């Protein structure tokens, strides 16, 4: 088994468990799991240059602050590491980017009902399928 397969299975399973803990109805549990896993994947995909994962997490989590969601927690984590990441003295790497994205996804899932979950899940799946993060690797910092 490759490290990529371990990440896929581990993040997928952990995300479904998180979704099950965050929501009550079966459909909402699955949608929440997709949002958590998709957010982890998206933040990891944009982690191709210093600071990109942190900035992406801030952009994804910021709207949640307007509703008082738990988005403040991952945003605080970003604030703690962003200067060092941008200064290239530290880096998030796969583990940090996945964890940060999952935290943002958890905040999104906790703060949305079924319609919001479905919209976020559809957008994240579309981004993954279309590979929308690929052009980011070729663009300047």
PDB file of C-alpha atoms in Angstrom:
ATOM      1  CA  UNK A   1       0.000   0.000   0.000  1.00  0.00           C
ATOM      2  CA  UNK A   2       1.383   3.409  -0.964  1.00  0.00           C
ATOM      3  CA  UNK A   3       1.514   6.486   1.261  1.00  0.00           C
ATOM      4  CA  UNK A   4      -1.043   8.106  -1.045  1.00  0.00           C
ATOM      5  CA  UNK A   5      -3.460   5.235  -0.512  1.00  0.00           C
ATOM      6  CA  UNK A   6      -2.972   5.455   3.244  1.00  0.00           C
ATOM      7  CA  UNK A   7      -3.747   9.198   3.122  1.00  0.00           C
ATOM      8  CA  UNK A   8      -6.802   8.632   0.923  1.00  0.00           C
ATOM      9  CA  UNK A   9      -8.251   5.924   3.136  1.00  0.00           C
ATOM     10  CA  UNK A  10      -7.251   7.550   6.417  1.00  0.00           C
ATOM     11  CA  UNK A  11      -8.516  11.034   5.587  1.00  0.00           C
ATOM     12  CA  UNK A  12     -11.679   9.624   4.015  1.00  0.00           C
ATOM     13  CA  UNK A  13     -12.469   7.456   7.028  1.00  0.00           C
ATOM     14  CA  UNK A  14     -11.630  10.170   9.561  1.00  0.00           C
ATOM     15  CA  UNK A  15     -13.751  12.664   7.623  1.00  0.00           C
ATOM     16  CA  UNK A  16     -16.751  10.351   7.614  1.00  0.00           C
ATOM     17  CA  UNK A  17     -16.348   9.849  11.366  1.00  0.00           C
ATOM     18  CA  UNK A  18     -16.163  13.632  11.834  1.00  0.00           C
ATOM     19  CA  UNK A  19     -19.294  14.052   9.716  1.00  0.00           C
ATOM     20  CA  UNK A  20     -21.082  11.436  11.778  1.00  0.00           C
ATOM     21  CA  UNK A  21     -20.176  13.285  14.965  1.00  0.00           C
ATOM     22  CA  UNK A  22     -21.196  16.701  13.630  1.00  0.00           C
ATOM     23  CA  UNK A  23     -24.598  15.869  12.159  1.00  0.00           C
ATOM     24  CA  UNK A  24     -27.624  13.781  13.109  1.00  0.00           C
ATOM     25  CA  UNK A  25     -29.245  12.633   9.860  1.00  0.00           C
ATOM     26  CA  UNK A  26     -27.491  10.057   7.652  1.00  0.00           C
ATOM     27  CA  UNK A  27     -27.462  12.215   4.514  1.00  0.00           C
ATOM     28  CA  UNK A  28     -26.071  15.172   6.449  1.00  0.00           C
ATOM     29  CA  UNK A  29     -23.398  12.944   8.010  1.00  0.00           C
ATOM     30  CA  UNK A  30     -22.180  11.851   4.569  1.00  0.00           C
ATOM     31  CA  UNK A  31     -22.286  15.399   3.176  1.00  0.00           C
ATOM     32  CA  UNK A  32     -20.359  16.684   6.197  1.00  0.00           C
ATOM     33  CA  UNK A  33     -17.750  13.954   5.683  1.00  0.00           C
ATOM     34  CA  UNK A  34     -17.374  14.969   2.041  1.00  0.00           C
ATOM     35  CA  UNK A  35     -16.940  18.623   3.054  1.00  0.00           C
ATOM     36  CA  UNK A  36     -14.269  17.749   5.632  1.00  0.00           C
ATOM     37  CA  UNK A  37     -12.346  15.467   3.249  1.00  0.00           C
ATOM     38  CA  UNK A  38     -12.776  17.813   0.290  1.00  0.00           C
ATOM     39  CA  UNK A  39     -11.542  20.807   2.264  1.00  0.00           C
ATOM     40  CA  UNK A  40      -8.504  18.845   3.441  1.00  0.00           C
ATOM     41  CA  UNK A  41      -7.766  17.847  -0.140  1.00  0.00           C
ATOM     42  CA  UNK A  42      -8.260  21.368  -1.519  1.00  0.00           C
ATOM     43  CA  UNK A  43      -5.988  23.040   1.026  1.00  0.00           C
ATOM     44  CA  UNK A  44      -3.330  20.395   0.359  1.00  0.00           C
ATOM     45  CA  UNK A  45      -3.640  20.934  -3.410  1.00  0.00           C
ATOM     46  CA  UNK A  46      -2.928  24.647  -3.147  1.00  0.00           C
ATOM     47  CA  UNK A  47       0.062  24.087  -0.855  1.00  0.00           C
ATOM     48  CA  UNK A  48       2.544  24.471  -3.719  1.00  0.00           C
ATOM     49  CA  UNK A  49       4.175  27.749  -2.639  1.00  0.00           C
ATOM     50  CA  UNK A  50       4.832  29.291   0.769  1.00  0.00           C
ATOM     51  CA  UNK A  51       1.708  30.638   2.420  1.00  0.00           C
ATOM     52  CA  UNK A  52      -0.786  29.366  -0.140  1.00  0.00           C
ATOM     53  CA  UNK A  53      -2.387  26.742   2.111  1.00  0.00           C
ATOM     54  CA  UNK A  54      -2.781  29.237   4.931  1.00  0.00           C
ATOM     55  CA  UNK A  55      -4.225  31.907   2.685  1.00  0.00           C
ATOM     56  CA  UNK A  56      -6.628  29.396   1.128  1.00  0.00           C
ATOM     57  CA  UNK A  57      -7.759  28.296   4.592  1.00  0.00           C
ATOM     58  CA  UNK A  58      -8.348  31.918   5.587  1.00  0.00           C
ATOM     59  CA  UNK A  59     -10.408  32.506   2.449  1.00  0.00           C
ATOM     60  CA  UNK A  60     -12.476  29.357   3.019  1.00  0.00           C
ATOM     61  CA  UNK A  61     -13.061  30.003   6.722  1.00  0.00           C
ATOM     62  CA  UNK A  62     -13.618  33.785   6.743  1.00  0.00           C
ATOM     63  CA  UNK A  63     -17.282  33.721   5.656  1.00  0.00           C
ATOM     64  CA  UNK A  64     -18.048  31.426   8.589  1.00  0.00           C
ATOM     65  CA  UNK A  65     -17.073  34.158  11.024  1.00  0.00           C
ATOM     66  CA  UNK A  66     -20.093  36.167   9.927  1.00  0.00           C
ATOM     67  CA  UNK A  67     -22.341  33.432  11.338  1.00  0.00           C
ATOM     68  CA  UNK A  68     -20.329  32.827  14.470  1.00  0.00           C
ATOM     69  CA  UNK A  69     -19.207  29.375  13.386  1.00  0.00           C
ATOM     70  CA  UNK A  70     -16.183  27.597  14.821  1.00  0.00           C
ATOM     71  CA  UNK A  71     -14.158  28.963  11.873  1.00  0.00           C
ATOM     72  CA  UNK A  72     -12.141  31.071  14.304  1.00  0.00           C
ATOM     73  CA  UNK A  73     -10.160  28.035  15.468  1.00  0.00           C
ATOM     74  CA  UNK A  74      -8.533  27.152  12.120  1.00  0.00           C
ATOM     75  CA  UNK A  75      -8.105  30.854  11.357  1.00  0.00           C
ATOM     76  CA  UNK A  76      -6.212  31.255  14.623  1.00  0.00           C
ATOM     77  CA  UNK A  77      -4.018  28.309  13.717  1.00  0.00           C
ATOM     78  CA  UNK A  78      -3.228  29.948  10.366  1.00  0.00           C
ATOM     79  CA  UNK A  79      -2.431  33.245  12.061  1.00  0.00           C
ATOM     80  CA  UNK A  80       0.067  31.445  14.284  1.00  0.00           C
ATOM     81  CA  UNK A  81       2.057  29.925  11.398  1.00  0.00           C
ATOM     82  CA  UNK A  82       1.439  32.133   8.354  1.00  0.00           C
ATOM     83  CA  UNK A  83       4.344  34.565   8.849  1.00  0.00           C
ATOM     84  CA  UNK A  84       6.846  31.716   9.231  1.00  0.00           C
ATOM     85  CA  UNK A  85       5.349  29.873   6.257  1.00  0.00           C
ATOM     86  CA  UNK A  86       5.501  32.977   4.051  1.00  0.00           C
ATOM     87  CA  UNK A  87       9.044  33.649   5.259  1.00  0.00           C
ATOM     88  CA  UNK A  88      10.012  30.078   4.328  1.00  0.00           C
ATOM     89  CA  UNK A  89      11.380  29.329   7.789  1.00  0.00           C
ATOM     90  CA  UNK A  90       8.736  26.613   8.284  1.00  0.00           C
ATOM     91  CA  UNK A  91       6.261  24.830   6.068  1.00  0.00           C
ATOM     92  CA  UNK A  92       2.947  23.112   6.587  1.00  0.00           C
ATOM     93  CA  UNK A  93       3.642  20.174   4.316  1.00  0.00           C
ATOM     94  CA  UNK A  94       1.052  17.513   3.527  1.00  0.00           C
ATOM     95  CA  UNK A  95       0.228  16.748   7.132  1.00  0.00           C
ATOM     96  CA  UNK A  96      -0.270  20.372   8.145  1.00  0.00           C
ATOM     97  CA  UNK A  97      -2.195  21.288   5.002  1.00  0.00           C
ATOM     98  CA  UNK A  98      -4.517  18.298   5.336  1.00  0.00           C
ATOM     99  CA  UNK A  99      -5.113  18.972   9.025  1.00  0.00           C
ATOM    100  CA  UNK A 100      -5.747  22.664   8.441  1.00  0.00           C
ATOM    101  CA  UNK A 101      -8.137  21.922   5.573  1.00  0.00           C
ATOM    102  CA  UNK A 102      -9.968  19.323   7.638  1.00  0.00           C
ATOM    103  CA  UNK A 103     -10.366  21.829  10.482  1.00  0.00           C
ATOM    104  CA  UNK A 104     -11.816  24.370   8.059  1.00  0.00           C
ATOM    105  CA  UNK A 105     -14.080  21.676   6.595  1.00  0.00           C
ATOM    106  CA  UNK A 106     -15.251  20.757  10.068  1.00  0.00           C
ATOM    107  CA  UNK A 107     -16.108  24.386  10.770  1.00  0.00           C
ATOM    108  CA  UNK A 108     -17.969  24.634   7.470  1.00  0.00           C
ATOM    109  CA  UNK A 109     -19.862  21.417   8.187  1.00  0.00           C
ATOM    110  CA  UNK A 110     -20.768  22.487  11.713  1.00  0.00           C
ATOM    111  CA  UNK A 111     -22.067  25.842  10.541  1.00  0.00           C
ATOM    112  CA  UNK A 112     -24.254  24.694   7.635  1.00  0.00           C
ATOM    113  CA  UNK A 113     -27.477  22.817   7.138  1.00  0.00           C
ATOM    114  CA  UNK A 114     -28.183  20.335   4.363  1.00  0.00           C
ATOM    115  CA  UNK A 115     -28.375  22.908   1.553  1.00  0.00           C
ATOM    116  CA  UNK A 116     -25.092  24.533   2.584  1.00  0.00           C
ATOM    117  CA  UNK A 117     -23.431  21.149   2.972  1.00  0.00           C
ATOM    118  CA  UNK A 118     -24.638  20.049  -0.454  1.00  0.00           C
ATOM    119  CA  UNK A 119     -23.407  23.279  -2.074  1.00  0.00           C
ATOM    120  CA  UNK A 120     -19.991  23.030  -0.427  1.00  0.00           C
ATOM    121  CA  UNK A 121     -19.683  19.319  -1.215  1.00  0.00           C
ATOM    122  CA  UNK A 122     -20.586  19.897  -4.874  1.00  0.00           C
ATOM    123  CA  UNK A 123     -18.077  22.742  -5.190  1.00  0.00           C
ATOM    124  CA  UNK A 124     -15.292  20.724  -3.556  1.00  0.00           C
ATOM    125  CA  UNK A 125     -15.951  17.646  -5.688  1.00  0.00           C
ATOM    126  CA  UNK A 126     -16.042  19.814  -8.828  1.00  0.00           C
ATOM    127  CA  UNK A 127     -12.740  21.447  -7.850  1.00  0.00           C
ATOM    128  CA  UNK A 128     -11.132  18.056  -7.312  1.00  0.00           C
ATOM    129  CA  UNK A 129     -12.482  16.609 -10.564  1.00  0.00           C
ATOM    130  CA  UNK A 130     -11.576  19.605 -12.678  1.00  0.00           C
ATOM    131  CA  UNK A 131      -8.160  19.961 -11.109  1.00  0.00           C
ATOM    132  CA  UNK A 132      -8.707  23.664 -10.554  1.00  0.00           C
ATOM    133  CA  UNK A 133      -5.621  23.861  -8.352  1.00  0.00           C
ATOM    134  CA  UNK A 134      -3.223  22.919 -11.162  1.00  0.00           C
ATOM    135  CA  UNK A 135      -2.907  26.444 -12.594  1.00  0.00           C
ATOM    136  CA  UNK A 136      -1.871  27.645  -9.121  1.00  0.00           C
ATOM    137  CA  UNK A 137       1.344  25.638  -9.414  1.00  0.00           C
ATOM    138  CA  UNK A 138       2.339  27.620 -12.516  1.00  0.00           C
ATOM    139  CA  UNK A 139       1.394  31.053 -11.250  1.00  0.00           C
ATOM    140  CA  UNK A 140       3.812  33.352  -9.419  1.00  0.00           C
ATOM    141  CA  UNK A 141       3.605  33.695  -5.645  1.00  0.00           C
TER     142      UNK A 141
END
